[in-house]
C-alpha cells in the first residue's frame, strides 16, 4: 500500500477531506439567507472535474459510464429551515431529472474494495452512521477515504444515532441523547456538524423531530427504494422515480449471503443505469 499511486491517492484524499470540512462547516452556520445559493457559487468558477472513464466503469462490472448528473439547483430544500426549527421530512427529492440518491447506513462492513470502487467511480453518496456500529473494526477512519472519494466537495457523513434504537420507544430525553450525542461525536471526528438525520427503521415521532431540530438537524431523510442483495424494492410502483432516495447498507458477505459489498453496489448501479437514471449527491439538493 506504499506505491506512488496510493501515495498520490492519499494526498488527493487529504486535500478533498480538507475541502469538504471547510465547505460543510461553512454551510452549517445557520446564518444563510433562504435565497442564497449555498452550493453553486464556489464551484461555478472552477472547471468541472473529469469524469471517470468508461474503463473504470467496466472494471466494476458496468457496461458503460453513468451519465453525469445535471447542475443542482441553486437553493437547497433546507435553506429555509432556521436553526432549532423542526427539520424537513424528506422521502424523495422533488425533481424532474432522472437522478437518484444513494445512501449507505450503519457502518458495519468496512470493505477496502468498496473504497477503491468509490474512488474509481467518484461515486456520490451519503453515509448515515451509527456510533456503536461504525466504531467497530477499523472504526471511523474507514469513512475518511469514502468522504474524499465523491466528486468535490466530497461525500458527507450524517447522523444515524448512537446505538440504533427504535426511537418511538424512547422518552424525549433519551431520544435527545441518541441524536445529539451522535451529532457531537461526528462533528468532533469529521469537523462538521451533520445537517441530515435518518432514524433507525424509519421510526420517529414528534419528539424525534424536536430533539433533532434542537441539535442542528435540518432534514430527516427517509427513502423510497431499498437495495437488497441483487434487486431493489420500491415503496411505490415497480421502478425508480426521479428524485428517489435509495437505502443501502454497509454490509458484507455474512449479511449478503456471500455477496460482497462491491458486488451489491454493482448490482444497484446496473439497475439504476438500466432504468435510465444516474446518481447525484443528496446534499446538493437537501
Ligand atoms: Zn440503520
Short mmCIF file of C-alpha atoms and ligand atoms in Angstrom, two decimals:
data_model
loop_
_atom_site.label_atom_id
_atom_site.label_comp_id
_atom_site.label_asym_id
_atom_site.label_seq_id
_atom_site.Cartn_x
_atom_site.Cartn_y
_atom_site.Cartn_z
CA UNK A 1 0.00 0.00 0.00
CA UNK A 2 3.02 2.31 -0.31
CA UNK A 3 3.11 2.60 -4.09
CA UNK A 4 3.40 6.09 -5.65
CA UNK A 5 -0.21 5.71 -6.78
CA UNK A 6 -1.53 5.07 -3.29
CA UNK A 7 0.61 7.95 -2.00
CA UNK A 8 -0.93 10.26 -4.57
CA UNK A 9 -4.36 8.93 -3.71
CA UNK A 10 -3.78 9.63 -0.04
CA UNK A 11 -2.66 13.18 -0.83
CA UNK A 12 -5.70 13.76 -3.01
CA UNK A 13 -7.97 12.24 -0.37
CA UNK A 14 -6.47 14.52 2.26
CA UNK A 15 -6.93 17.61 0.08
CA UNK A 16 -10.51 16.66 -0.68
CA UNK A 17 -11.23 15.99 3.02
CA UNK A 18 -9.96 19.44 3.95
CA UNK A 19 -12.04 20.98 1.22
CA UNK A 20 -15.04 19.02 2.43
CA UNK A 21 -14.61 20.08 6.05
CA UNK A 22 -14.36 23.73 5.02
CA UNK A 23 -17.34 23.61 2.73
CA UNK A 24 -19.67 21.76 5.07
CA UNK A 25 -18.85 23.73 8.18
CA UNK A 26 -19.28 26.88 6.09
CA UNK A 27 -22.84 25.96 5.18
CA UNK A 28 -23.93 24.82 8.63
CA UNK A 29 -23.57 28.19 10.33
CA UNK A 30 -27.29 28.77 10.08
CA UNK A 31 -26.94 32.40 9.03
CA UNK A 32 -27.65 31.88 5.36
CA UNK A 33 -30.47 33.79 3.72
CA UNK A 34 -33.08 31.45 2.23
CA UNK A 35 -32.43 32.59 -1.32
CA UNK A 36 -28.66 32.46 -1.09
CA UNK A 37 -27.20 29.85 -3.42
CA UNK A 38 -25.36 27.66 -0.94
CA UNK A 39 -23.73 25.14 -3.20
CA UNK A 40 -23.24 26.52 -6.66
CA UNK A 41 -21.18 29.64 -6.03
CA UNK A 42 -17.78 28.17 -5.14
CA UNK A 43 -17.97 25.53 -7.86
CA UNK A 44 -19.23 27.62 -10.74
CA UNK A 45 -15.84 29.28 -11.32
CA UNK A 46 -13.89 26.02 -11.18
CA UNK A 47 -13.64 23.80 -14.25
CA UNK A 48 -15.76 20.66 -13.90
CA UNK A 49 -13.79 17.72 -12.54
CA UNK A 50 -13.02 15.00 -15.09
CA UNK A 51 -15.49 12.10 -15.09
CA UNK A 52 -14.26 8.54 -14.64
CA UNK A 53 -13.52 6.90 -18.00
CA UNK A 54 -15.52 4.02 -19.46
CA UNK A 55 -12.78 1.54 -18.48
CA UNK A 56 -13.29 2.40 -14.79
CA UNK A 57 -16.97 1.53 -15.04
CA UNK A 58 -16.19 -1.70 -16.86
CA UNK A 59 -13.66 -2.65 -14.16
CA UNK A 60 -16.52 -2.58 -11.66
CA UNK A 61 -18.93 -4.63 -13.76
CA UNK A 62 -20.91 -1.88 -15.52
CA UNK A 63 -21.47 -1.77 -19.26
CA UNK A 64 -20.52 1.88 -19.57
CA UNK A 65 -20.36 5.24 -17.79
CA UNK A 66 -23.16 6.58 -15.65
CA UNK A 67 -24.45 9.83 -17.13
CA UNK A 68 -23.08 12.99 -15.49
CA UNK A 69 -25.69 14.41 -13.09
CA UNK A 70 -27.32 17.75 -14.01
CA UNK A 71 -26.29 21.01 -12.35
CA UNK A 72 -28.03 21.04 -8.95
CA UNK A 73 -30.49 23.80 -8.01
CA UNK A 74 -29.05 26.99 -6.54
CA UNK A 75 -31.06 26.63 -3.33
CA UNK A 76 -31.27 23.56 -1.17
CA UNK A 77 -34.50 22.31 0.31
CA UNK A 78 -33.33 23.00 3.86
CA UNK A 79 -32.24 26.58 3.14
CA UNK A 80 -35.49 27.84 4.68
CA UNK A 81 -35.18 25.75 7.88
CA UNK A 82 -33.97 28.04 10.64
CA UNK A 83 -31.67 26.72 13.39
CA UNK A 84 -33.66 24.95 16.11
CA UNK A 85 -36.79 24.61 13.97
CA UNK A 86 -38.33 21.21 13.29
CA UNK A 87 -36.49 19.62 10.38
CA UNK A 88 -38.00 18.90 6.98
CA UNK A 89 -39.01 15.29 6.33
CA UNK A 90 -37.65 14.07 3.02
CA UNK A 91 -38.66 10.77 1.42
CA UNK A 92 -37.87 11.78 -2.10
CA UNK A 93 -36.39 14.88 -3.74
CA UNK A 94 -38.67 16.90 -5.96
CA UNK A 95 -37.04 16.96 -9.39
CA UNK A 96 -37.91 16.13 -12.98
CA UNK A 97 -34.38 14.89 -13.69
CA UNK A 98 -33.67 11.18 -13.92
CA UNK A 99 -31.49 11.10 -10.85
CA UNK A 100 -31.49 9.09 -7.64
CA UNK A 101 -29.53 9.46 -4.42
CA UNK A 102 -27.51 6.67 -2.81
CA UNK A 103 -27.39 6.34 0.96
CA UNK A 104 -25.43 3.77 2.98
CA UNK A 105 -26.41 3.15 6.60
CA UNK A 106 -25.00 1.96 9.91
CA UNK A 107 -21.30 1.47 9.01
CA UNK A 108 -20.66 -2.18 9.90
CA UNK A 109 -18.84 -3.57 6.81
CA UNK A 110 -15.52 -1.90 6.07
CA UNK A 111 -14.55 -3.43 2.74
CA UNK A 112 -11.38 -1.83 1.31
CA UNK A 113 -12.55 -2.82 -2.19
CA UNK A 114 -15.55 -0.53 -1.82
CA UNK A 115 -13.18 2.36 -1.10
CA UNK A 116 -11.36 1.61 -4.38
CA UNK A 117 -14.66 1.37 -6.22
CA UNK A 118 -15.94 4.66 -4.80
CA UNK A 119 -12.66 6.40 -5.69
CA UNK A 120 -12.51 4.90 -9.17
CA UNK A 121 -16.09 5.87 -9.98
CA UNK A 122 -16.07 9.15 -7.99
CA UNK A 123 -19.36 7.91 -6.62
CA UNK A 124 -21.59 10.43 -4.82
CA UNK A 125 -23.41 9.03 -1.76
CA UNK A 126 -24.40 9.86 1.79
CA UNK A 127 -23.32 7.84 4.83
CA UNK A 128 -25.68 7.65 7.80
CA UNK A 129 -23.50 6.30 10.61
CA UNK A 130 -24.47 4.78 13.96
CA UNK A 131 -21.72 5.24 16.53
CA UNK A 132 -21.87 1.78 18.13
CA UNK A 133 -21.70 0.12 14.69
CA UNK A 134 -19.37 2.41 12.73
CA UNK A 135 -16.86 2.44 15.57
CA UNK A 136 -16.26 -1.33 15.30
CA UNK A 137 -13.26 -2.82 13.49
CA UNK A 138 -11.07 -0.15 11.90
CA UNK A 139 -13.51 2.49 13.15
CA UNK A 140 -14.32 5.90 11.74
CA UNK A 141 -11.00 6.06 9.85
CA UNK A 142 -12.54 3.85 7.16
CA UNK A 143 -15.00 6.59 6.25
CA UNK A 144 -12.39 9.31 5.69
CA UNK A 145 -11.45 7.99 2.26
CA UNK A 146 -15.09 7.43 1.36
CA UNK A 147 -15.79 11.08 2.13
CA UNK A 148 -12.98 12.14 -0.18
CA UNK A 149 -13.97 9.67 -2.90
CA UNK A 150 -17.03 11.54 -4.15
CA UNK A 151 -16.97 14.44 -6.58
CA UNK A 152 -15.86 17.74 -4.96
CA UNK A 153 -16.62 18.78 -2.27
CA UNK A 154 -16.88 15.09 -1.31
CA UNK A 155 -19.35 12.75 0.35
CA UNK A 156 -20.93 13.60 3.68
CA UNK A 157 -21.21 11.65 6.91
CA UNK A 158 -24.62 12.16 8.52
CA UNK A 159 -26.36 11.07 11.73
CA UNK A 160 -27.99 7.66 12.38
CA UNK A 161 -27.98 7.74 16.25
CA UNK A 162 -25.56 6.45 18.88
CA UNK A 163 -26.92 2.89 19.26
CA UNK A 164 -29.61 2.31 16.58
CA UNK A 165 -32.73 2.11 18.80
CA UNK A 166 -36.36 2.27 17.75
CA UNK A 167 -36.75 5.93 18.73
CA UNK A 168 -40.52 5.65 19.11
CA UNK A 169 -39.97 3.51 22.22
CA UNK A 170 -37.77 6.12 23.92
CA UNK A 171 -38.53 9.18 26.07
CA UNK A 172 -37.87 12.65 24.70
CA UNK A 173 -34.68 12.93 26.75
CA UNK A 174 -33.40 9.51 25.66
CA UNK A 175 -34.07 10.46 22.03
CA UNK A 176 -32.19 13.71 22.51
CA UNK A 177 -29.17 11.80 23.82
CA UNK A 178 -29.25 9.35 20.89
CA UNK A 179 -29.44 12.08 18.27
CA UNK A 180 -27.49 14.96 19.77
CA UNK A 181 -24.83 12.62 21.20
CA UNK A 182 -24.06 11.40 17.68
CA UNK A 183 -24.13 14.97 16.34
CA UNK A 184 -21.35 15.81 18.81
CA UNK A 185 -19.28 12.70 18.04
CA UNK A 186 -19.47 13.17 14.27
CA UNK A 187 -18.70 16.88 14.50
CA UNK A 188 -15.64 16.19 16.62
CA UNK A 189 -14.45 13.33 14.38
CA UNK A 190 -15.11 14.84 10.93
CA UNK A 191 -15.02 18.57 11.60
CA UNK A 192 -18.54 19.45 10.53
CA UNK A 193 -21.88 19.04 12.28
CA UNK A 194 -24.33 16.82 10.38
CA UNK A 195 -27.44 18.52 8.99
CA UNK A 196 -29.23 15.34 7.95
CA UNK A 197 -30.58 12.61 10.22
CA UNK A 198 -32.03 9.18 9.46
CA UNK A 199 -33.99 7.48 12.25
CA UNK A 200 -33.29 3.73 12.55
CA UNK A 201 -36.00 1.66 10.80
CA UNK A 202 -37.53 4.95 9.63
CA UNK A 203 -39.31 5.20 13.00
CA UNK A 204 -39.82 8.63 14.53
CA UNK A 205 -42.39 10.80 16.31
CA UNK A 206 -42.83 14.48 17.20
CA UNK A 207 -40.28 14.19 20.00
CA UNK A 208 -37.73 12.92 17.48
CA UNK A 209 -38.26 15.99 15.31
CA UNK A 210 -37.99 18.36 18.29
CA UNK A 211 -34.80 16.68 19.51
CA UNK A 212 -33.21 16.62 16.06
CA UNK A 213 -34.09 20.24 15.30
CA UNK A 214 -32.70 21.28 18.67
CA UNK A 215 -29.23 19.98 17.89
CA UNK A 216 -28.79 21.20 14.35
CA UNK A 217 -30.56 18.69 12.10
CA UNK A 218 -32.30 20.34 9.15
CA UNK A 219 -33.84 17.31 7.46
CA UNK A 220 -34.96 13.84 8.45
CA UNK A 221 -34.11 11.66 5.47
CA UNK A 222 -36.20 8.54 4.74
CA UNK A 223 -36.20 6.53 1.50
CA UNK A 224 -38.34 5.26 -1.37
CA UNK A 225 -36.22 2.40 -2.69
CA UNK A 226 -34.29 -0.26 -0.78
CA UNK A 227 -31.35 -2.18 -2.18
CA UNK A 228 -31.36 -5.89 -1.33
CA UNK A 229 -28.62 -8.27 -2.48
CA UNK A 230 -29.50 -8.40 -6.17
CA UNK A 231 -32.63 -6.30 -6.59
CA UNK A 232 -34.22 -3.09 -5.43
CA UNK A 233 -37.59 -2.84 -3.73
CA UNK A 234 -39.75 0.19 -4.31
CA UNK A 235 -42.18 1.88 -1.93
CA UNK A 236 -44.42 2.66 -4.92
CA UNK A 237 -44.63 1.06 -8.32
CA UNK A 238 -42.19 -1.29 -9.97
CA UNK A 239 -39.26 1.01 -10.61
CA UNK A 240 -37.30 4.13 -9.78
CA UNK A 241 -38.84 7.58 -9.98
CA UNK A 242 -36.99 10.91 -10.35
CA UNK A 243 -35.50 12.01 -7.03
CA UNK A 244 -35.81 8.66 -5.28
CA UNK A 245 -33.60 8.17 -2.25
CA UNK A 246 -32.13 4.66 -2.25
CA UNK A 247 -31.37 2.93 1.05
CA UNK A 248 -28.42 0.53 1.16
CA UNK A 249 -26.18 -0.60 4.00
CA UNK A 250 -22.51 -1.16 4.70
CA UNK A 251 -22.86 -4.94 4.54
CA UNK A 252 -20.57 -7.77 3.56
CA UNK A 253 -20.75 -11.48 2.64
CA UNK A 254 -22.04 -12.60 6.05
CA UNK A 255 -25.14 -10.40 5.71
CA UNK A 256 -25.43 -10.68 1.92
CA UNK A 257 -25.38 -14.48 1.58
CA UNK A 258 -21.83 -14.48 0.23
CA UNK A 259 -22.16 -11.42 -1.97
CA UNK A 260 -19.56 -8.70 -1.35
CA UNK A 261 -20.40 -5.05 -0.78
CA UNK A 262 -18.91 -4.09 -4.15
CA UNK A 263 -20.96 -6.76 -5.95
CA UNK A 264 -24.09 -5.45 -4.24
CA UNK A 265 -23.22 -1.89 -5.29
CA UNK A 266 -22.54 -3.07 -8.85
CA UNK A 267 -25.98 -4.70 -8.90
CA UNK A 268 -27.50 -1.47 -7.65
CA UNK A 269 -25.71 0.75 -10.18
CA UNK A 270 -26.58 -1.60 -13.05
CA UNK A 271 -30.23 -1.43 -12.09
CA UNK A 272 -30.11 2.38 -11.86
CA UNK A 273 -28.38 2.58 -15.22
CA UNK A 274 -30.73 0.11 -16.88
CA UNK A 275 -33.69 2.21 -15.79
CA UNK A 276 -32.16 5.29 -17.44
CA UNK A 277 -31.07 7.03 -14.24
CA UNK A 278 -27.84 8.37 -12.84
CA UNK A 279 -26.67 9.21 -9.29
CA UNK A 280 -26.39 12.66 -7.74
CA UNK A 281 -25.36 13.91 -4.31
CA UNK A 282 -28.17 14.35 -1.81
CA UNK A 283 -26.50 17.29 -0.05
CA UNK A 284 -26.63 19.30 -3.29
CA UNK A 285 -30.42 19.14 -3.14
CA UNK A 286 -31.38 18.79 0.53
ZN1 LIG B 1 -29.80 1.53 10.33
#
